[in-house]
C-alpha cells in the first residue's frame, strides 16, 4: 500500500507549484493526480502489454514535442509549461489506455453516462429554445452583442461531448439483453443525437454524421476504414499544405461563401500553409501558432495576402474582421505540421496508426464499429475546430478513450463473453 501521506505530499507539492508560478497550474494539478495513480496502480498498469505499441508511439510523439520546444517563438517558461502539460496529458492518456476496466463497473459508468448525456441534451434543447425566443422577441442592442456572441458559443463544447458519447451508448444499447433493456439505453442515445441536432452546432452535427458513416462501414470492413482514416490525416499533414499554398484559392472561397466561419477557416488554412512553406522541415516550434508573424493581424491589413484573392471573393465579415490566424489554425493536423514539422507529423501519424491497428484487432465487430465511430467523430471536429494543445480538448480525447474501453467491457459483460 502507498501511504496516504505520500498522496497528500504530491497534492501539496502541486499547490505550492501553482502558488509559485500560476502558469503551471494545469501541469501541477495533473501531476498531483497522476503520480499517486501511477504509484497505486503500477502493477495493473504494467500488465497491459496489448497497449505497448500505442505507448511507444505516444512516447515518440512527446519526444518531438520537447524537441520542438527548443525553437518555439514563445518564451522559455511558456514553452516549458506547454511541453510539460502535453507530457502529463499523454501520461493520463496512457493510464486511461492501460487501467483495467471491470465489466460490472463499466456498466455502471455507462448508465451514469446515459443519464448525464440526457441531462446535457435537455439543457441544450432548453438553451436553444430560450435563445430563439429571446432573439425573436427581444432585439439585440449594440452593447449586448458580446453577450449574445458568448451565449451563441456556449453550446459548442456540450454538443461536441454529445456527438462523441453517442457511440458508447449505442454499443451498450445494442448489447443489452431484452427489448425493454435495449429501449432503456436507446432512449438516452436518441436524446443525445437529438441534442446535437437541436444545438445547431454544425461541426458537431457533421462530425456525428461522419462518425456514424465510419461506424457503419467499419462493421463490415474495419481495415478499409482504418486505411481511410490514416490516408486522410496523412494527406492533411503532408500534402495539403503544399497543394493549398501553390493552388488557386478562389474555388474554395466560392464554395464556402455561404458560411462566414467556413470561409474564414479556408483563409486560416491558407495562411498556415504559407508559413509551413517557409519552414517545411522542422516547423516553427511548439506553440508558435499563437505568436506567428502577422497572425493576429486582420486579413485586410496584410498586403501579402491580397495577391491570393479579390476582395469580392470574401464575405463582408471575413474581410472586415477576419484574422490571419486567431491563436491556432483550427485544424489539429495543420497545427502539428506547422509547429512540430515533419518529425512531429510523422510521429503523430505513427501514433494514429498504432491506435487504428489496436481497433482493428478488437474481436467484436460492434466494438470496432463504435471505436472507429468515436475516432472519426473526434478527428472530424479536430480538423475544423479547436487548438491541438487546448487542455479541455486533450481531456476530451482521454475521456473518449476511457469511455470507449468502458463500453467494450460493458458490452462484453452484457453479452456474457467476459
Tab-separated table of C-alpha atoms in Angstrom:
chain	number	residue	atom	x	y	z
A	1	UNK	CA	0.000	0.000	0.000
A	2	UNK	CA	1.077	3.568	-0.696
A	3	UNK	CA	0.877	5.738	2.448
A	4	UNK	CA	-1.840	8.370	2.278
A	5	UNK	CA	0.761	10.887	3.438
A	6	UNK	CA	2.602	10.374	0.145
A	7	UNK	CA	-0.521	11.216	-1.850
A	8	UNK	CA	-1.034	14.325	0.274
A	9	UNK	CA	2.604	15.254	-0.333
A	10	UNK	CA	2.189	15.210	-4.114
A	11	UNK	CA	-1.026	17.238	-3.963
A	12	UNK	CA	0.645	19.754	-1.640
A	13	UNK	CA	3.618	19.994	-3.994
A	14	UNK	CA	1.209	20.768	-6.814
A	15	UNK	CA	-0.435	23.544	-4.807
A	16	UNK	CA	2.974	25.038	-3.966
A	17	UNK	CA	3.931	24.982	-7.650
A	18	UNK	CA	0.695	26.775	-8.563
A	19	UNK	CA	1.316	29.437	-5.918
A	20	UNK	CA	4.884	29.940	-7.109
A	21	UNK	CA	4.032	30.117	-10.797
A	22	UNK	CA	0.311	30.334	-11.789
A	23	UNK	CA	1.136	29.434	-15.403
A	24	UNK	CA	1.934	25.924	-14.209
A	25	UNK	CA	-1.495	25.373	-12.651
A	26	UNK	CA	-2.615	22.730	-15.147
A	27	UNK	CA	0.623	20.668	-15.170
A	28	UNK	CA	0.862	20.837	-11.377
A	29	UNK	CA	-2.739	19.707	-10.929
A	30	UNK	CA	-2.230	16.853	-13.386
A	31	UNK	CA	0.960	15.743	-11.661
A	32	UNK	CA	-0.740	15.835	-8.270
A	33	UNK	CA	-3.390	13.403	-9.533
A	34	UNK	CA	-1.416	11.189	-11.925
A	35	UNK	CA	1.614	10.375	-9.799
A	36	UNK	CA	-0.442	8.818	-6.964
A	37	UNK	CA	-2.425	6.829	-9.558
A	38	UNK	CA	0.802	5.520	-11.055
A	39	UNK	CA	2.059	4.513	-7.636
A	40	UNK	CA	-1.193	2.915	-6.520
A	41	UNK	CA	-1.896	1.004	-9.740
A	42	UNK	CA	1.622	0.398	-11.048
A	43	UNK	CA	1.287	-3.407	-11.128
A	44	UNK	CA	-2.016	-3.374	-13.004
A	45	UNK	CA	-0.682	-0.831	-15.488
A	46	UNK	CA	2.407	-2.932	-16.155
A	47	UNK	CA	0.257	-5.884	-17.292
A	48	UNK	CA	-1.375	-4.019	-20.191
A	49	UNK	CA	1.024	-5.372	-22.817
A	50	UNK	CA	-1.511	-5.009	-25.650
A	51	UNK	CA	-1.202	-1.225	-25.330
A	52	UNK	CA	2.603	-1.262	-25.744
A	53	UNK	CA	2.684	-0.172	-29.436
A	54	UNK	CA	0.466	2.832	-28.703
A	55	UNK	CA	2.524	3.761	-25.631
A	56	UNK	CA	5.775	3.611	-27.610
A	57	UNK	CA	4.272	5.771	-30.359
A	58	UNK	CA	2.949	8.179	-27.726
A	59	UNK	CA	6.422	8.483	-26.183
A	60	UNK	CA	7.877	9.183	-29.631
A	61	UNK	CA	5.351	11.959	-30.218
A	62	UNK	CA	6.077	13.523	-26.819
A	63	UNK	CA	9.788	13.475	-27.693
A	64	UNK	CA	9.106	15.511	-30.852
A	65	UNK	CA	7.066	17.960	-28.759
A	66	UNK	CA	10.001	18.567	-26.412
A	67	UNK	CA	12.409	18.863	-29.337
A	68	UNK	CA	10.197	21.495	-30.998
A	69	UNK	CA	10.095	23.448	-27.724
A	70	UNK	CA	13.747	24.406	-28.247
A	71	UNK	CA	12.969	26.619	-31.260
A	72	UNK	CA	9.470	27.821	-30.430
A	73	UNK	CA	8.610	31.514	-30.691
A	74	UNK	CA	7.155	31.781	-27.176
A	75	UNK	CA	9.206	32.429	-24.041
A	76	UNK	CA	11.155	29.580	-22.371
A	77	UNK	CA	8.809	29.444	-19.379
A	78	UNK	CA	5.713	29.266	-21.573
A	79	UNK	CA	7.267	26.555	-23.737
A	80	UNK	CA	8.268	24.506	-20.695
A	81	UNK	CA	4.721	24.792	-19.339
A	82	UNK	CA	3.181	23.764	-22.647
A	83	UNK	CA	5.530	20.824	-23.223
A	84	UNK	CA	5.097	19.693	-19.620
A	85	UNK	CA	1.329	19.896	-19.909
A	86	UNK	CA	1.293	17.854	-23.114
A	87	UNK	CA	3.566	15.264	-21.490
A	88	UNK	CA	1.261	14.897	-18.495
A	89	UNK	CA	-1.815	14.666	-20.706
A	90	UNK	CA	-0.005	11.958	-22.686
A	91	UNK	CA	0.673	10.176	-19.399
A	92	UNK	CA	-3.004	10.475	-18.489
A	93	UNK	CA	-3.914	9.032	-21.874
A	94	UNK	CA	-1.556	6.122	-21.326
A	95	UNK	CA	-3.141	5.429	-17.942
A	96	UNK	CA	-6.636	5.578	-19.481
A	97	UNK	CA	-5.481	3.066	-22.066
A	98	UNK	CA	-3.915	0.650	-19.565
A	99	UNK	CA	-6.050	0.759	-16.423
A	100	UNK	CA	-8.040	-2.482	-16.016
A	101	UNK	CA	-11.768	-1.995	-16.537
A	102	UNK	CA	-14.231	-4.443	-14.993
A	103	UNK	CA	-17.434	-5.281	-16.817
A	104	UNK	CA	-19.656	-4.542	-13.841
A	105	UNK	CA	-18.038	-1.191	-13.146
A	106	UNK	CA	-18.150	-0.315	-16.846
A	107	UNK	CA	-21.908	-0.922	-16.975
A	108	UNK	CA	-22.336	1.431	-14.035
A	109	UNK	CA	-20.199	4.084	-15.741
A	110	UNK	CA	-22.211	3.806	-18.962
A	111	UNK	CA	-25.538	4.076	-17.131
A	112	UNK	CA	-24.243	7.212	-15.440
A	113	UNK	CA	-23.081	8.461	-18.834
A	114	UNK	CA	-26.560	7.871	-20.267
A	115	UNK	CA	-28.154	9.923	-17.501
A	116	UNK	CA	-25.560	12.682	-17.788
A	117	UNK	CA	-25.781	12.864	-21.582
A	118	UNK	CA	-29.568	13.076	-21.358
A	119	UNK	CA	-29.299	15.981	-18.926
A	120	UNK	CA	-26.825	17.792	-21.196
A	121	UNK	CA	-29.045	17.218	-24.247
A	122	UNK	CA	-32.113	18.576	-22.452
A	123	UNK	CA	-30.133	21.600	-21.269
A	124	UNK	CA	-29.003	22.250	-24.845
A	125	UNK	CA	-32.585	21.999	-26.079
A	126	UNK	CA	-33.726	24.465	-23.430
A	127	UNK	CA	-30.879	26.842	-24.269
A	128	UNK	CA	-31.716	26.718	-27.972
A	129	UNK	CA	-35.420	27.338	-27.329
A	130	UNK	CA	-34.833	30.215	-24.912
A	131	UNK	CA	-32.215	31.717	-27.213
A	132	UNK	CA	-34.528	31.528	-30.209
A	133	UNK	CA	-37.374	33.167	-28.280
A	134	UNK	CA	-35.054	35.881	-26.992
A	135	UNK	CA	-33.786	36.651	-30.489
A	136	UNK	CA	-37.369	36.724	-31.781
A	137	UNK	CA	-38.982	38.953	-29.157
A	138	UNK	CA	-36.047	40.940	-27.715
A	139	UNK	CA	-33.940	42.531	-30.473
A	140	UNK	CA	-30.278	42.889	-29.535
A	141	UNK	CA	-28.801	46.268	-28.775
A	142	UNK	CA	-25.254	47.223	-29.672
A	143	UNK	CA	-23.986	46.818	-26.122
A	144	UNK	CA	-25.405	43.305	-25.878
A	145	UNK	CA	-23.686	41.862	-28.929
A	146	UNK	CA	-20.754	40.459	-26.957
A	147	UNK	CA	-23.080	38.729	-24.507
A	148	UNK	CA	-25.083	37.279	-27.392
A	149	UNK	CA	-21.861	36.027	-29.003
A	150	UNK	CA	-20.883	34.287	-25.771
A	151	UNK	CA	-24.346	32.740	-25.431
A	152	UNK	CA	-24.240	31.541	-29.022
A	153	UNK	CA	-20.944	29.720	-28.383
A	154	UNK	CA	-21.777	28.156	-25.016
A	155	UNK	CA	-23.432	25.185	-26.695
A	156	UNK	CA	-20.435	24.094	-28.757
A	157	UNK	CA	-18.444	22.107	-26.190
A	158	UNK	CA	-21.535	20.242	-24.869
A	159	UNK	CA	-22.586	19.422	-28.435
A	160	UNK	CA	-19.126	18.003	-29.139
A	161	UNK	CA	-19.364	15.890	-25.982
A	162	UNK	CA	-22.758	14.520	-27.023
A	163	UNK	CA	-21.524	13.669	-30.516
A	164	UNK	CA	-18.719	11.559	-29.059
A	165	UNK	CA	-20.652	9.760	-26.309
A	166	UNK	CA	-23.431	8.691	-28.671
A	167	UNK	CA	-21.308	5.745	-29.829
A	168	UNK	CA	-20.619	4.032	-26.472
A	169	UNK	CA	-24.300	4.475	-25.589
A	170	UNK	CA	-25.321	2.922	-28.907
A	171	UNK	CA	-22.990	-0.040	-28.310
A	172	UNK	CA	-24.467	-0.551	-24.843
A	173	UNK	CA	-28.000	-0.457	-26.286
A	174	UNK	CA	-27.122	-2.996	-28.980
A	175	UNK	CA	-25.585	-5.305	-26.378
A	176	UNK	CA	-28.437	-5.135	-23.847
A	177	UNK	CA	-30.465	-8.319	-23.423
A	178	UNK	CA	-34.193	-7.981	-23.774
A	179	UNK	CA	-36.279	-5.442	-25.607
A	180	UNK	CA	-37.020	-3.292	-22.573
A	181	UNK	CA	-33.375	-3.087	-21.551
A	182	UNK	CA	-32.366	-2.107	-25.080
A	183	UNK	CA	-35.034	0.579	-25.265
A	184	UNK	CA	-33.933	1.905	-21.887
A	185	UNK	CA	-30.484	2.643	-23.348
A	186	UNK	CA	-31.621	3.629	-26.856
A	187	UNK	CA	-33.778	6.363	-25.340
A	188	UNK	CA	-30.845	8.395	-23.934
A	189	UNK	CA	-28.772	7.552	-27.020
A	190	UNK	CA	-31.544	9.006	-29.201
A	191	UNK	CA	-31.889	12.038	-26.947
A	192	UNK	CA	-28.123	12.513	-27.213
A	193	UNK	CA	-28.227	12.530	-31.018
A	194	UNK	CA	-31.234	14.855	-30.943
A	195	UNK	CA	-29.343	17.163	-28.599
A	196	UNK	CA	-26.565	17.506	-31.165
A	197	UNK	CA	-29.106	18.352	-33.861
A	198	UNK	CA	-31.019	20.831	-31.694
A	199	UNK	CA	-27.818	22.567	-30.577
A	200	UNK	CA	-27.338	23.963	-34.070
A	201	UNK	CA	-23.588	23.307	-33.874
A	202	UNK	CA	-22.864	22.397	-37.489
A	203	UNK	CA	-19.413	20.982	-36.758
A	204	UNK	CA	-20.693	18.550	-34.122
A	205	UNK	CA	-23.612	17.507	-36.330
A	206	UNK	CA	-21.431	16.868	-39.389
A	207	UNK	CA	-18.853	15.082	-37.237
A	208	UNK	CA	-21.563	12.823	-35.805
A	209	UNK	CA	-22.702	12.019	-39.343
A	210	UNK	CA	-19.105	11.258	-40.365
A	211	UNK	CA	-18.647	9.068	-37.298
A	212	UNK	CA	-21.886	7.188	-37.938
A	213	UNK	CA	-20.826	6.560	-41.542
A	214	UNK	CA	-17.411	5.327	-40.411
A	215	UNK	CA	-19.018	3.078	-37.786
A	216	UNK	CA	-21.409	1.553	-40.305
A	217	UNK	CA	-18.623	0.865	-42.787
A	218	UNK	CA	-16.231	-0.387	-40.093
A	219	UNK	CA	-18.712	-3.055	-39.017
A	220	UNK	CA	-18.102	-4.778	-42.343
A	221	UNK	CA	-14.645	-3.576	-43.433
A	222	UNK	CA	-12.634	-2.209	-40.480
A	223	UNK	CA	-9.318	-2.318	-42.336
A	224	UNK	CA	-10.711	-0.128	-45.095
A	225	UNK	CA	-11.941	2.452	-42.587
A	226	UNK	CA	-8.608	2.397	-40.771
A	227	UNK	CA	-6.807	2.952	-44.053
A	228	UNK	CA	-9.094	5.842	-44.978
A	229	UNK	CA	-8.509	7.474	-41.576
A	230	UNK	CA	-4.727	7.259	-41.976
A	231	UNK	CA	-4.856	8.398	-45.593
A	232	UNK	CA	-6.995	11.434	-44.739
A	233	UNK	CA	-4.881	12.604	-41.809
A	234	UNK	CA	-1.657	11.905	-43.697
A	235	UNK	CA	-2.915	13.941	-46.635
A	236	UNK	CA	-3.808	16.881	-44.387
A	237	UNK	CA	-0.374	16.916	-42.763
A	238	UNK	CA	1.942	16.122	-45.663
A	239	UNK	CA	0.244	17.002	-48.967
A	240	UNK	CA	-2.484	19.563	-48.259
A	241	UNK	CA	-0.163	22.416	-47.141
A	242	UNK	CA	1.781	22.358	-50.410
A	243	UNK	CA	-1.318	21.934	-52.585
A	244	UNK	CA	-3.111	24.753	-50.792
A	245	UNK	CA	-0.139	27.115	-50.890
A	246	UNK	CA	0.543	26.581	-54.598
A	247	UNK	CA	-3.047	26.181	-55.768
A	248	UNK	CA	-5.842	28.552	-56.726
A	249	UNK	CA	-7.744	29.696	-53.644
A	250	UNK	CA	-10.766	31.137	-55.461
A	251	UNK	CA	-12.701	27.851	-55.958
A	252	UNK	CA	-12.515	27.124	-52.221
A	253	UNK	CA	-13.591	30.657	-51.330
A	254	UNK	CA	-16.525	30.445	-53.736
A	255	UNK	CA	-17.572	27.047	-52.368
A	256	UNK	CA	-17.591	28.333	-48.771
A	257	UNK	CA	-19.080	31.756	-49.398
A	258	UNK	CA	-22.391	30.784	-47.795
A	259	UNK	CA	-20.642	30.216	-44.441
A	260	UNK	CA	-18.568	33.020	-42.948
A	261	UNK	CA	-16.988	30.656	-40.433
A	262	UNK	CA	-16.052	28.038	-43.012
A	263	UNK	CA	-14.628	30.600	-45.431
A	264	UNK	CA	-12.526	32.053	-42.631
A	265	UNK	CA	-11.236	28.540	-41.900
A	266	UNK	CA	-10.092	28.267	-45.524
A	267	UNK	CA	-8.159	31.532	-45.237
A	268	UNK	CA	-6.619	30.476	-41.918
A	269	UNK	CA	-5.500	27.203	-43.513
A	270	UNK	CA	-4.032	29.131	-46.457
A	271	UNK	CA	-2.073	31.341	-44.045
A	272	UNK	CA	-0.829	28.256	-42.176
A	273	UNK	CA	0.210	26.626	-45.458
A	274	UNK	CA	2.241	29.702	-46.393
A	275	UNK	CA	4.025	29.617	-43.041
A	276	UNK	CA	4.656	25.864	-43.363
A	277	UNK	CA	6.305	26.522	-46.735
A	278	UNK	CA	8.752	28.889	-45.004
A	279	UNK	CA	9.910	26.202	-42.530
A	280	UNK	CA	8.781	22.900	-44.039
A	281	UNK	CA	11.150	20.505	-42.249
A	282	UNK	CA	11.375	21.378	-38.546
A	283	UNK	CA	8.426	23.745	-38.319
A	284	UNK	CA	8.155	26.929	-36.282
A	285	UNK	CA	8.389	25.268	-32.893
A	286	UNK	CA	5.946	24.296	-30.175
A	287	UNK	CA	3.051	26.691	-29.524
A	288	UNK	CA	4.284	29.078	-32.236
A	289	UNK	CA	0.844	29.373	-33.827
A	290	UNK	CA	-0.047	31.884	-31.109
A	291	UNK	CA	2.952	34.071	-31.963
A	292	UNK	CA	3.044	33.618	-35.731
A	293	UNK	CA	4.236	36.744	-37.610
A	294	UNK	CA	1.161	38.675	-38.840
A	295	UNK	CA	-1.080	36.025	-37.288
A	296	UNK	CA	-3.045	38.479	-35.158
A	297	UNK	CA	-3.450	40.977	-37.999
A	298	UNK	CA	-6.691	41.218	-39.923
A	299	UNK	CA	-6.632	39.771	-43.411
A	300	UNK	CA	-7.481	43.192	-44.843
A	301	UNK	CA	-4.369	44.641	-43.151
A	302	UNK	CA	-1.944	42.135	-44.677
A	303	UNK	CA	-0.886	43.220	-48.200
A	304	UNK	CA	0.936	39.960	-48.931
A	305	UNK	CA	-2.334	38.056	-48.692
A	306	UNK	CA	-4.326	40.241	-51.043
A	307	UNK	CA	-2.491	38.793	-54.044
A	308	UNK	CA	-4.184	35.443	-53.405
A	309	UNK	CA	-7.769	36.623	-53.828
A	310	UNK	CA	-10.016	39.568	-54.659
A	311	UNK	CA	-11.951	41.470	-52.015
A	312	UNK	CA	-15.209	40.457	-53.707
A	313	UNK	CA	-14.351	36.791	-53.084
A	314	UNK	CA	-14.827	37.232	-49.323
A	315	UNK	CA	-17.898	37.716	-47.203
A	316	UNK	CA	-18.108	41.172	-45.580
A	317	UNK	CA	-17.485	39.786	-42.065
A	318	UNK	CA	-14.399	37.850	-43.115
A	319	UNK	CA	-12.982	40.892	-44.896
A	320	UNK	CA	-13.668	43.347	-42.104
A	321	UNK	CA	-12.912	41.241	-39.015
A	322	UNK	CA	-11.166	38.022	-40.035
A	323	UNK	CA	-7.681	37.485	-38.596
A	324	UNK	CA	-4.939	35.611	-40.416
A	325	UNK	CA	-4.593	33.103	-37.571
A	326	UNK	CA	-6.579	33.665	-34.366
A	327	UNK	CA	-4.424	31.723	-31.843
A	328	UNK	CA	-4.245	28.474	-33.843
A	329	UNK	CA	-5.111	27.047	-37.299
A	330	UNK	CA	-8.363	25.428	-36.052
A	331	UNK	CA	-7.018	22.226	-37.568
A	332	UNK	CA	-5.031	19.726	-35.499
A	333	UNK	CA	-3.246	18.205	-38.495
A	334	UNK	CA	-2.104	21.587	-39.822
A	335	UNK	CA	-1.090	22.785	-36.358
A	336	UNK	CA	1.096	19.735	-35.764
A	337	UNK	CA	2.797	20.188	-39.148
A	338	UNK	CA	3.155	23.957	-38.619
A	339	UNK	CA	4.695	23.712	-35.149
A	340	UNK	CA	6.396	20.303	-34.991
A	341	UNK	CA	7.411	19.990	-38.643
A	342	UNK	CA	7.922	16.720	-40.479
A	343	UNK	CA	9.213	14.808	-37.406
A	344	UNK	CA	6.133	15.712	-35.370
A	345	UNK	CA	3.772	14.966	-38.248
A	346	UNK	CA	5.404	11.569	-38.809
A	347	UNK	CA	5.238	10.761	-35.076
A	348	UNK	CA	1.567	11.787	-34.951
A	349	UNK	CA	0.747	9.561	-37.924
A	350	UNK	CA	2.613	6.636	-36.324
A	351	UNK	CA	0.611	7.179	-33.131
A	352	UNK	CA	-2.633	7.215	-35.095
A	353	UNK	CA	-1.584	4.078	-36.987
A	354	UNK	CA	-0.917	2.294	-33.690
A	355	UNK	CA	-4.372	3.295	-32.471
A	356	UNK	CA	-6.015	2.154	-35.702
A	357	UNK	CA	-4.206	-1.190	-35.516
A	358	UNK	CA	-5.444	-1.663	-31.956
A	359	UNK	CA	-9.033	-1.032	-33.024
A	360	UNK	CA	-8.764	-3.422	-35.980
A	361	UNK	CA	-7.566	-6.161	-33.609
A	362	UNK	CA	-10.704	-5.912	-31.438
A	363	UNK	CA	-12.670	-9.169	-31.547
A	364	UNK	CA	-16.140	-7.621	-31.520
A	365	UNK	CA	-17.397	-6.224	-34.832
A	366	UNK	CA	-19.704	-3.877	-32.929
A	367	UNK	CA	-16.788	-2.801	-30.747
A	368	UNK	CA	-14.700	-1.977	-33.808
A	369	UNK	CA	-17.585	-0.008	-35.271
A	370	UNK	CA	-18.011	2.009	-32.068
A	371	UNK	CA	-14.288	2.731	-31.771
A	372	UNK	CA	-13.974	3.891	-35.369
A	373	UNK	CA	-17.134	5.967	-34.966
A	374	UNK	CA	-15.640	7.801	-31.991
A	375	UNK	CA	-12.284	8.159	-33.747
A	376	UNK	CA	-13.812	9.591	-36.927
A	377	UNK	CA	-16.015	11.978	-34.939
A	378	UNK	CA	-13.093	13.281	-32.880
A	379	UNK	CA	-10.835	13.720	-35.914
A	380	UNK	CA	-13.567	15.443	-37.928
A	381	UNK	CA	-14.013	18.011	-35.154
A	382	UNK	CA	-10.257	18.346	-34.607
A	383	UNK	CA	-9.688	19.172	-38.269
A	384	UNK	CA	-12.039	22.180	-38.336
A	385	UNK	CA	-12.109	23.442	-34.741
A	386	UNK	CA	-10.052	23.994	-31.601
A	387	UNK	CA	-6.350	24.098	-30.902
A	388	UNK	CA	-4.345	20.903	-30.609
A	389	UNK	CA	-2.973	21.806	-27.161
A	390	UNK	CA	-6.123	23.141	-25.501
A	391	UNK	CA	-6.436	21.465	-22.097
A	392	UNK	CA	-10.147	20.708	-22.366
A	393	UNK	CA	-9.744	19.281	-25.878
A	394	UNK	CA	-6.936	16.937	-24.829
A	395	UNK	CA	-9.106	15.968	-21.850
A	396	UNK	CA	-11.934	15.090	-24.248
A	397	UNK	CA	-9.584	12.755	-26.119
A	398	UNK	CA	-8.604	10.977	-22.897
A	399	UNK	CA	-12.250	10.741	-21.843
A	400	UNK	CA	-13.107	9.327	-25.272
A	401	UNK	CA	-10.509	6.575	-24.853
A	402	UNK	CA	-11.714	5.721	-21.350
A	403	UNK	CA	-15.412	5.703	-22.262
A	404	UNK	CA	-14.681	3.581	-25.306
A	405	UNK	CA	-12.900	0.998	-23.157
A	406	UNK	CA	-15.762	1.055	-20.655
A	407	UNK	CA	-18.246	0.487	-23.475
A	408	UNK	CA	-16.270	-2.516	-24.742
A	409	UNK	CA	-16.120	-4.053	-21.259
A	410	UNK	CA	-19.806	-3.349	-20.587
A	411	UNK	CA	-20.816	-4.818	-23.939
A	412	UNK	CA	-18.822	-7.989	-23.267
A	413	UNK	CA	-20.449	-8.389	-19.846
A	414	UNK	CA	-23.979	-7.874	-21.156
A	415	UNK	CA	-23.410	-10.401	-23.934
A	416	UNK	CA	-21.917	-12.859	-21.439
A	417	UNK	CA	-18.495	-13.040	-23.112
A	418	UNK	CA	-16.419	-11.672	-20.234
